[in-house]
PDB file of C-alpha atoms in Angstrom:
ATOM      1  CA  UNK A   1     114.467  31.736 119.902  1.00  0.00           C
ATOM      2  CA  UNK A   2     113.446  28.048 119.537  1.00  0.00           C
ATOM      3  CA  UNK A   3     113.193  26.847 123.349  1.00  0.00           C
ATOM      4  CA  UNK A   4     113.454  23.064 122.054  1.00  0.00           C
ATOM      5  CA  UNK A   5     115.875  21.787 119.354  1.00  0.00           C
ATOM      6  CA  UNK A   6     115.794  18.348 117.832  1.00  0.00           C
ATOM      7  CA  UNK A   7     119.114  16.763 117.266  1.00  0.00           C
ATOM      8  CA  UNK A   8     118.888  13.595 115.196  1.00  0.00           C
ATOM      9  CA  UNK A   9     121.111  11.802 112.316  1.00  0.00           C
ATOM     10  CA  UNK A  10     119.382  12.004 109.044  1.00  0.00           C
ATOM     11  CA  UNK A  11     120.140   8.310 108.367  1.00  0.00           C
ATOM     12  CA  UNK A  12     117.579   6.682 110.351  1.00  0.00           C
ATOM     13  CA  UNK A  13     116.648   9.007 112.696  1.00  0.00           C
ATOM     14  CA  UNK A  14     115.347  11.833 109.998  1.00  0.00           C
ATOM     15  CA  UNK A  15     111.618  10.287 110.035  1.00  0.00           C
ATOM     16  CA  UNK A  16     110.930  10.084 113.808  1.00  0.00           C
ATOM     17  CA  UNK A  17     112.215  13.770 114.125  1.00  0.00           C
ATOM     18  CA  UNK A  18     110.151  15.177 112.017  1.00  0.00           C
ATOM     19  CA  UNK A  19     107.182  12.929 113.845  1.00  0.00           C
ATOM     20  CA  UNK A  20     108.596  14.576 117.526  1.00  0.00           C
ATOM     21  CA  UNK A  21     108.408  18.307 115.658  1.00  0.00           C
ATOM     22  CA  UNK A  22     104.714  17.640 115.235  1.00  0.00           C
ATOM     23  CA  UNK A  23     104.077  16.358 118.352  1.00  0.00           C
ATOM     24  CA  UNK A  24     106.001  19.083 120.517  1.00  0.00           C
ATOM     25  CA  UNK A  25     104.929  21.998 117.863  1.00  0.00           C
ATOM     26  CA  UNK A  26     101.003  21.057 118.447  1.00  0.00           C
ATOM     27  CA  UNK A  27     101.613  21.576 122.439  1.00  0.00           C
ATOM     28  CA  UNK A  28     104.472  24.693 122.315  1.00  0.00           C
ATOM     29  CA  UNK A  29     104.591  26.301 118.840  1.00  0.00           C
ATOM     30  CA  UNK A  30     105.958  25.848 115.758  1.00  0.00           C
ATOM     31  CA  UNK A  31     108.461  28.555 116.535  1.00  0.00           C
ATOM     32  CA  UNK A  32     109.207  26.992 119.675  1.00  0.00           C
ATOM     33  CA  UNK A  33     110.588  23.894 117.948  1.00  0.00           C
ATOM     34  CA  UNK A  34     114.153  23.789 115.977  1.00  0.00           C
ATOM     35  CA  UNK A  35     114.038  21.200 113.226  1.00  0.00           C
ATOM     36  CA  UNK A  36     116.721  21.911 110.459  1.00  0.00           C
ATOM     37  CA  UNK A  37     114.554  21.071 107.641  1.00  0.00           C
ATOM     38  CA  UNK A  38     111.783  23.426 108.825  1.00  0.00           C
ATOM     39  CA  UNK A  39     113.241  25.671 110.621  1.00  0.00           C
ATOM     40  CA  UNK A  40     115.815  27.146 108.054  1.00  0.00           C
ATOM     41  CA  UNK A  41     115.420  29.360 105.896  1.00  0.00           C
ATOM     42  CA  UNK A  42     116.027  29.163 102.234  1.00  0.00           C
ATOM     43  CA  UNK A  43     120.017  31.180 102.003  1.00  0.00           C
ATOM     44  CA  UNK A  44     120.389  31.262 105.487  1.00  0.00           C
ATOM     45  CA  UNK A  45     124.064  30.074 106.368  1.00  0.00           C
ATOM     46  CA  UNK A  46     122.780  26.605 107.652  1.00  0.00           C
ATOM     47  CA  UNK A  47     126.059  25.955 109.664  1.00  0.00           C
ATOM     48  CA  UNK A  48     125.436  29.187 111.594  1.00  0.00           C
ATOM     49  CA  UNK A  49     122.112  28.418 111.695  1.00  0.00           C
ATOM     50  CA  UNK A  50     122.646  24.616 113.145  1.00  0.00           C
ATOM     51  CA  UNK A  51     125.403  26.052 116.012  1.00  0.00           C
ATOM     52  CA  UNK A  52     123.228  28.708 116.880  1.00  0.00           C
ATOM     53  CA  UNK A  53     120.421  27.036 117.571  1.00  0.00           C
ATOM     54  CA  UNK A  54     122.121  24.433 119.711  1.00  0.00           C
ATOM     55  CA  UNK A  55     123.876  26.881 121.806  1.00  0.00           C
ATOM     56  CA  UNK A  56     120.721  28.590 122.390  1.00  0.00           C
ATOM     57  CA  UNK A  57     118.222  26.435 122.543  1.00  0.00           C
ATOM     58  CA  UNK A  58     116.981  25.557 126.587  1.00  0.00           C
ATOM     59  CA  UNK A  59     116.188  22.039 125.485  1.00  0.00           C
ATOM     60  CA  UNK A  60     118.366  19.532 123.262  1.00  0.00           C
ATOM     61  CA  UNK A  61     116.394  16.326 122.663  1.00  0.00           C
ATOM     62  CA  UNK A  62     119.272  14.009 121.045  1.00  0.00           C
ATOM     63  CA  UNK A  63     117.254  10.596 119.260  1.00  0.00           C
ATOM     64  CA  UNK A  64     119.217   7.970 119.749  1.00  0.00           C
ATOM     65  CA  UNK A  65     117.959   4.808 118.189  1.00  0.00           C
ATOM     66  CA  UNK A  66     119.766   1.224 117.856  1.00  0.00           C
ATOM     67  CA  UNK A  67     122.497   2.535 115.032  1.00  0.00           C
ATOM     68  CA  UNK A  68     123.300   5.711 116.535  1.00  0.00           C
ATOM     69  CA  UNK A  69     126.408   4.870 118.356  1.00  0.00           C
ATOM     70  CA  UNK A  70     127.868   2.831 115.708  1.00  0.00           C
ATOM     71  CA  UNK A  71     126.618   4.684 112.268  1.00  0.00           C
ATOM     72  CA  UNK A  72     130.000   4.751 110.367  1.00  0.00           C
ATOM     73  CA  UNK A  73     131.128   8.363 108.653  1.00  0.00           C
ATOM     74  CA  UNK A  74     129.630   8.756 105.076  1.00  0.00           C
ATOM     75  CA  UNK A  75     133.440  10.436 103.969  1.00  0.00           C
ATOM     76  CA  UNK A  76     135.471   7.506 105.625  1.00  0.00           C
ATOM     77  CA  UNK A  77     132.503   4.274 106.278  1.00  0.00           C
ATOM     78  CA  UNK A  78     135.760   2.756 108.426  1.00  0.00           C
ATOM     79  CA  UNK A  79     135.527   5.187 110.952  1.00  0.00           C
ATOM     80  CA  UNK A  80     132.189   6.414 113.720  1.00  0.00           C
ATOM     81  CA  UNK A  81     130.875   9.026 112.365  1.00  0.00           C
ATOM     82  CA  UNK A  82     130.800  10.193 116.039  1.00  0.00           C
ATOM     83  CA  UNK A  83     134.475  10.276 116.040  1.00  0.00           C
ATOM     84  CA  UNK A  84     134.710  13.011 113.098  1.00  0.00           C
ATOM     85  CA  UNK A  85     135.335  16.278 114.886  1.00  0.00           C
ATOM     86  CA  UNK A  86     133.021  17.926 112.013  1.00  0.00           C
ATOM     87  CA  UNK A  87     130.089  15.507 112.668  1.00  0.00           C
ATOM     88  CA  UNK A  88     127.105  17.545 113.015  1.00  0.00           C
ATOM     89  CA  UNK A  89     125.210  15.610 115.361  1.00  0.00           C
ATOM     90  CA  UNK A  90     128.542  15.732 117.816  1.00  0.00           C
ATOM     91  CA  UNK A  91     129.096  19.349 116.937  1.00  0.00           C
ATOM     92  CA  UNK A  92     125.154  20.809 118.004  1.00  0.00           C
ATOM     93  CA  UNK A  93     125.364  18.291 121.122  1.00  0.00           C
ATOM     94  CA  UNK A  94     129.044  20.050 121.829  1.00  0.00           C
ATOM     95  CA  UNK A  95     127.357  23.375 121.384  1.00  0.00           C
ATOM     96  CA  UNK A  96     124.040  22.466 124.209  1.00  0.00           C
ATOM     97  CA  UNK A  97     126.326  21.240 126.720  1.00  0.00           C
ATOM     98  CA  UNK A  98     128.734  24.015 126.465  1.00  0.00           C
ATOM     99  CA  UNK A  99     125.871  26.523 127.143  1.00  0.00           C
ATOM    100  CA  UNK A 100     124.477  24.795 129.753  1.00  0.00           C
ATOM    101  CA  UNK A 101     121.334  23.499 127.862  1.00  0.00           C
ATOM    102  CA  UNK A 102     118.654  20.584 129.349  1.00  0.00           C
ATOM    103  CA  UNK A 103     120.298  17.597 126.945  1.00  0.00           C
ATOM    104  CA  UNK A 104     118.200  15.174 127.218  1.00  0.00           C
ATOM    105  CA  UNK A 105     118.976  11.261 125.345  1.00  0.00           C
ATOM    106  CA  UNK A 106     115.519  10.021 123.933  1.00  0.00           C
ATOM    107  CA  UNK A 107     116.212   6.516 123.647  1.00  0.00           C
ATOM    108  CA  UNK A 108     114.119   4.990 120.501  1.00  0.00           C
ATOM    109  CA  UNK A 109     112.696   1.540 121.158  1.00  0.00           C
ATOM    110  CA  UNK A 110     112.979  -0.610 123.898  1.00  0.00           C
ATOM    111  CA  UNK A 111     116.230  -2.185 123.161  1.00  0.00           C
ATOM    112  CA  UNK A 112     118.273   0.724 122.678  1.00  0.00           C
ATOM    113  CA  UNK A 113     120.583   0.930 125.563  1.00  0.00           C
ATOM    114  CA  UNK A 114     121.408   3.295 127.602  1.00  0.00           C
ATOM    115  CA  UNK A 115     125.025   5.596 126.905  1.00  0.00           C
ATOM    116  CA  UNK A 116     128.262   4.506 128.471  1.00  0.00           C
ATOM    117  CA  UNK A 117     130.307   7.906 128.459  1.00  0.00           C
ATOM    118  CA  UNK A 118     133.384   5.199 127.229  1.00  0.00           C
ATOM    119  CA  UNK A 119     132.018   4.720 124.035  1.00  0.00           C
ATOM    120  CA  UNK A 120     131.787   8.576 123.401  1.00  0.00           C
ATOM    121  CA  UNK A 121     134.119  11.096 122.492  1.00  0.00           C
ATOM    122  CA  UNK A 122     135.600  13.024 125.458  1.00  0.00           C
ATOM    123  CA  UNK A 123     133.854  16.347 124.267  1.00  0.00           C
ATOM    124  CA  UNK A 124     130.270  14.932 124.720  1.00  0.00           C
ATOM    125  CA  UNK A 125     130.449  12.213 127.029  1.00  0.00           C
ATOM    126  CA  UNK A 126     128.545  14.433 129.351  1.00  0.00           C
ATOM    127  CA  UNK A 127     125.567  13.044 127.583  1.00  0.00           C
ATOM    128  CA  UNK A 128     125.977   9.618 129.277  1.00  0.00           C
ATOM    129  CA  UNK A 129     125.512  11.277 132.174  1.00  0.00           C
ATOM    130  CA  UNK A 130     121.964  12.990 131.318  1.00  0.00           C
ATOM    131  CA  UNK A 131     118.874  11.161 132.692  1.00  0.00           C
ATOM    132  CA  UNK A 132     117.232   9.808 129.462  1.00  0.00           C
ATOM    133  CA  UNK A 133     114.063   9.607 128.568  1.00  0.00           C
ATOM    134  CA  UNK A 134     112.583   6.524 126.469  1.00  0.00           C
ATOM    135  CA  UNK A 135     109.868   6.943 123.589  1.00  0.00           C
ATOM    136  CA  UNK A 136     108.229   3.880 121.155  1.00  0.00           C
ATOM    137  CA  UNK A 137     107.122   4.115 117.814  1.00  0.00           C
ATOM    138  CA  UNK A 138     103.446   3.075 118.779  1.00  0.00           C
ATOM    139  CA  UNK A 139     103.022   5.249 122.094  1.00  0.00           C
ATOM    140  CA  UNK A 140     105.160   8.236 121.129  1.00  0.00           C
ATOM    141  CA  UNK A 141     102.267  11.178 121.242  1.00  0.00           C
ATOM    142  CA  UNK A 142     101.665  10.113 124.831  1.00  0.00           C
ATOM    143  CA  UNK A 143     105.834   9.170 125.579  1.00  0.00           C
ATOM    144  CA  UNK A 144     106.608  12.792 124.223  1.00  0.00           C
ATOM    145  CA  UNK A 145     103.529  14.632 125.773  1.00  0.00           C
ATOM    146  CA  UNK A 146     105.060  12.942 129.572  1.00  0.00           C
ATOM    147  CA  UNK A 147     108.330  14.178 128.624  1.00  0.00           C
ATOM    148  CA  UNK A 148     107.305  18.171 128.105  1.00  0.00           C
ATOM    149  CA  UNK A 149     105.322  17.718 131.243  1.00  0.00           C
ATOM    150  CA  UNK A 150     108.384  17.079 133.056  1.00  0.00           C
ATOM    151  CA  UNK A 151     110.389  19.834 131.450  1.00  0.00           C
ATOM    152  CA  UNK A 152     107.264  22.347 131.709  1.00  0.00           C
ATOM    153  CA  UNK A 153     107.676  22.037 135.686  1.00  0.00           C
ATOM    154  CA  UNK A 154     111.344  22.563 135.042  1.00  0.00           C
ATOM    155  CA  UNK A 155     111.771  25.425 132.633  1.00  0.00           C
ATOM    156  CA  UNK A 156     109.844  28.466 133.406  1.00  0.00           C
ATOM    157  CA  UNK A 157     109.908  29.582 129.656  1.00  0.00           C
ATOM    158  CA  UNK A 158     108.060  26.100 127.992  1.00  0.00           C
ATOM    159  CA  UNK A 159     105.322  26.876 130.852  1.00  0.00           C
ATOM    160  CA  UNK A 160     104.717  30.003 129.461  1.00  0.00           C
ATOM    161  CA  UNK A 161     104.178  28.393 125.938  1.00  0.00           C
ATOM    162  CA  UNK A 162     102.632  25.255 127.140  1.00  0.00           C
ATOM    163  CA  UNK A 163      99.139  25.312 125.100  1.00  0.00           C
ATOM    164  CA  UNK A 164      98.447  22.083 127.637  1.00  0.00           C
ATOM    165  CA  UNK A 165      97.664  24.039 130.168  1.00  0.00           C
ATOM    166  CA  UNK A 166      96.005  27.041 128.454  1.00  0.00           C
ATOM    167  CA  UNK A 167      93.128  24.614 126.746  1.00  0.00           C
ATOM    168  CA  UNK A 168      93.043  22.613 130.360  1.00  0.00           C
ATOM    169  CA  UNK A 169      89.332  21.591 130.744  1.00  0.00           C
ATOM    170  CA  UNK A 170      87.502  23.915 133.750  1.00  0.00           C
ATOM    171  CA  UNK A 171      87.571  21.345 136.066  1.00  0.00           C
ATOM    172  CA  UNK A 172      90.934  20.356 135.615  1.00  0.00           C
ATOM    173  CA  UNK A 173      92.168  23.429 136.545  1.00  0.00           C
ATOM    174  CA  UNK A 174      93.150  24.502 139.928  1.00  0.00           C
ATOM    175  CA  UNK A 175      90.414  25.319 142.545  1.00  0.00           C
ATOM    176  CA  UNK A 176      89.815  28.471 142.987  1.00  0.00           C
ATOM    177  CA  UNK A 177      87.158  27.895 145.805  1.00  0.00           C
ATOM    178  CA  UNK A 178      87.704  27.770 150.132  1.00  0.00           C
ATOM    179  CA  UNK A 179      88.039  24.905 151.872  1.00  0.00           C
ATOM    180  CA  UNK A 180      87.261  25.170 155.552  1.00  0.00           C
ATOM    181  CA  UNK A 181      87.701  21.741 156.431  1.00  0.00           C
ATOM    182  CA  UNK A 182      90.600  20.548 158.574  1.00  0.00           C
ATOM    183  CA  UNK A 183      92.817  23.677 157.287  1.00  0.00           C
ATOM    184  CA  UNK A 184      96.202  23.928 157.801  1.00  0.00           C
ATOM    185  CA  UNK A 185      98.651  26.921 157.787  1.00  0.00           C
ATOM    186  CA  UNK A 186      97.190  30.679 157.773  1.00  0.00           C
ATOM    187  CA  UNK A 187      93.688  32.188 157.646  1.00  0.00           C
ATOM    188  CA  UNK A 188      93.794  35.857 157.683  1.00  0.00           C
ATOM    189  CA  UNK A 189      95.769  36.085 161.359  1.00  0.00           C
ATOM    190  CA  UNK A 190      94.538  33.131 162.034  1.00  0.00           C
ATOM    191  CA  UNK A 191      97.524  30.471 161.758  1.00  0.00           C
ATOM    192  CA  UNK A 192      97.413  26.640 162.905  1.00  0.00           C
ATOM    193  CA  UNK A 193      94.849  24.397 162.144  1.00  0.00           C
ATOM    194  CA  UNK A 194      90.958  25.223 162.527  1.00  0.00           C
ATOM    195  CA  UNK A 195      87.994  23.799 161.631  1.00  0.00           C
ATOM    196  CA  UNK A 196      85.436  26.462 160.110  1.00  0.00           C
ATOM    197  CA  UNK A 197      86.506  29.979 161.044  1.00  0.00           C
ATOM    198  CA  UNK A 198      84.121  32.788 160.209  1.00  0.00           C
ATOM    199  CA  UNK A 199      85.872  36.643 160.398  1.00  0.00           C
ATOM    200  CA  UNK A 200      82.353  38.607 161.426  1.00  0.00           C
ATOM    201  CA  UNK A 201      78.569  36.791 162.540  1.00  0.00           C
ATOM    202  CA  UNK A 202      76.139  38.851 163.186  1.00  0.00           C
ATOM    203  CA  UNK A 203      73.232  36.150 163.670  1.00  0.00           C
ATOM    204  CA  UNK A 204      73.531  32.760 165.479  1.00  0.00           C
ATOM    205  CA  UNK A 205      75.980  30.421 163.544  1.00  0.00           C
ATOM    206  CA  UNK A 206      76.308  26.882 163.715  1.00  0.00           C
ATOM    207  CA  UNK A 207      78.983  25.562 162.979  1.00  0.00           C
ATOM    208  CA  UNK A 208      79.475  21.792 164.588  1.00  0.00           C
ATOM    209  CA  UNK A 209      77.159  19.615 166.995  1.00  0.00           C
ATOM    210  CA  UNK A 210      74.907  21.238 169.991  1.00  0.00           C
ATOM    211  CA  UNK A 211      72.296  22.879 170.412  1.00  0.00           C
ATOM    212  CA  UNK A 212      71.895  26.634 169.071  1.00  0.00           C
ATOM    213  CA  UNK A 213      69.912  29.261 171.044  1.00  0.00           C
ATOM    214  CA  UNK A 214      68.541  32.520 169.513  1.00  0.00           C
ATOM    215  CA  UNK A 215      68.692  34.200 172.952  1.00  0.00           C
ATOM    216  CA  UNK A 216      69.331  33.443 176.299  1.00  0.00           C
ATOM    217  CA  UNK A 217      69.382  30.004 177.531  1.00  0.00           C
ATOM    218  CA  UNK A 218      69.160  29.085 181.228  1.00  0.00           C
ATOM    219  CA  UNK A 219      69.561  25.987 183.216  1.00  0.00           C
ATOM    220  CA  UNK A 220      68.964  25.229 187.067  1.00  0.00           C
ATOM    221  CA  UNK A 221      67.061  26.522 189.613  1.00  0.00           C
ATOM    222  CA  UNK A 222      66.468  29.779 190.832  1.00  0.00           C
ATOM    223  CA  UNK A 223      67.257  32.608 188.344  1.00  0.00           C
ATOM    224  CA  UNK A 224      65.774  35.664 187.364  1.00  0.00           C
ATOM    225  CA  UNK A 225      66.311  37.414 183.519  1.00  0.00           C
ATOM    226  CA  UNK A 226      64.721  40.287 182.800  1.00  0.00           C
ATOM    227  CA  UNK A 227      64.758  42.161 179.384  1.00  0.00           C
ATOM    228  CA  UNK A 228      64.193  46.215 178.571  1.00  0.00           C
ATOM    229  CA  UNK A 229      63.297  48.179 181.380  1.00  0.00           C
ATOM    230  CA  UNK A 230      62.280  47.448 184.651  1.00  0.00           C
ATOM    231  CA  UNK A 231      59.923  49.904 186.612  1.00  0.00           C
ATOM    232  CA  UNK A 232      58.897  47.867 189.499  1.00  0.00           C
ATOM    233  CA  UNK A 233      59.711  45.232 191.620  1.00  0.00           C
ATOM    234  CA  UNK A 234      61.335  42.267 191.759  1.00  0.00           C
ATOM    235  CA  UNK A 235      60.450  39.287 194.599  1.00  0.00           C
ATOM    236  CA  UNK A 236      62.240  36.289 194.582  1.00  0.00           C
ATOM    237  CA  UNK A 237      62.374  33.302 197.132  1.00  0.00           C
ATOM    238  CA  UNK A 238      64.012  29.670 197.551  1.00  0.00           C
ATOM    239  CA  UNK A 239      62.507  26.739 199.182  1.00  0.00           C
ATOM    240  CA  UNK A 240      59.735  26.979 202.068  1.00  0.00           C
ATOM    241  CA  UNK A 241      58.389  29.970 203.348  1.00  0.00           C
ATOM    242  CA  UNK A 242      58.452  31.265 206.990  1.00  0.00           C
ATOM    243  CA  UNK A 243      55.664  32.968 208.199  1.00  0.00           C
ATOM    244  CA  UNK A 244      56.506  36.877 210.199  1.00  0.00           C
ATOM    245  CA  UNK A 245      55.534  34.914 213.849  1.00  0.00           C
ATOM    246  CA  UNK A 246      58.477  32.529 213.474  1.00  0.00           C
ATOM    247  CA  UNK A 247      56.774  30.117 213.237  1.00  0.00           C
ATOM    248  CA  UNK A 248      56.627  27.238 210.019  1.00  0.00           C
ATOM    249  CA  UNK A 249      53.220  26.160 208.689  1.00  0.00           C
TER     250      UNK A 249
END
């Protein structure tokens, strides 16, 4: 299935869809891309082919440039061509919307306008309706490359495809690394925020400012510590020292 179909009118709009098929087939796929020219095959029913592709395509990118509105019918030049029921360009945009399709107007230019649903035939003035995107002859690459971005975070199924993000430079990529510092939410069954936590230490750790001790650390006065085993005796004694006769010397 082509995840992306490009709905243009071949009078005027036939050389910038076939520049958008590059652009989009470079990042997603040449089969990921419908163009009618290259994507039909020679004796396939193209009318089957067009419908089908509309209706299930997840992305419809209509090109809308500053005659698209008004282009008159080739059979009857006195009439829209939008307003023939058998228009193709109205019939694969009926088709999108119908299925629930991402339709998306890509206004060419600057100056084309955006759609007023009164100047389009009941079945597809839905389309006015659709946030439109906006693409120029001399930035298009970049215009069209912003656009799939967008629709990447939307559509599961163009991430998947996205060659973008498979030939992302290293350090582009998301971090696989730990940050300690100033984290927020869960550590292990720690939750909150901490500083540095460390699960198991089994030599001193330092971890902020202070000092660090190796072993025991004692301040004041008067205080014994003794370490291993003791086999004698231990005297201790605060301030001045009485003789046994009572009296002080």
């Amino acid at each position: 299935m082509h995840e992306i179909f490009i709905n243009y009118r071949t009078k005027g709009g036939k050389p910038f869809a076939y520049m958008c098929h590059d652009v989009l087939a470079n990042r997603f796929g040449e089969d990921s891309v419908f163009l009618a020219r290259k994507s039909i095959a020679e004796g396939t029913d193209f009318a089957e082919a067009l419908l089908r592709g509309a209706r299930d395509c997840r992305v419809l990118l209509a090109l809308i440039d500053e005659d698209w509105l008004n282009a008159p019918d080739r059979r009857q030049p006195d009439r829209r061509a939008l307003d023939n029921p058998d228009d193709w360009v109205r019939r694969e945009l009926e088709e999108a919307l119908t299925a629930g399709a991402v339709v998306v107007p890509l206004l060419i230019a600057r100056t084309v306008e955006q759609l007023d649903a009164r100047n389009l035939p009941h079945s597809i003035a839905e389309l006015a309706q659709c946030q439109y995107a906006r693409v120029g002859h001399a930035t298009l690459t970049a215009d069209l490359n912003r656009l799939a971005d967008s629709l990447v975070r939307r559509i599961p199924a163009l991430a998947a495809l996205d060659r973008a993000q498979r030939t992302a430079p290293e350090e582009q990529r998301p971090d696989s690394g730990v940050t300690t510092d100033h984290q927020s939410g869960g550590i292990g069954n720690v939750g909150g925020s901490v500083g540095t936590f460390v699960n198991e230490a089994h030599a001193p750790f330092h971890t902020g400012r202070g000092n660090i001790y190796g072993g025991p650390h004692f301040d004041g006065d008067g205080t014994n510590y003794v370490a291993g085993d003791n086999h004698g005796g231990i005297r201790q004694g605060f301030g001045t020292r009485t003789p046994r006769g009572g009296d002080e010397r």
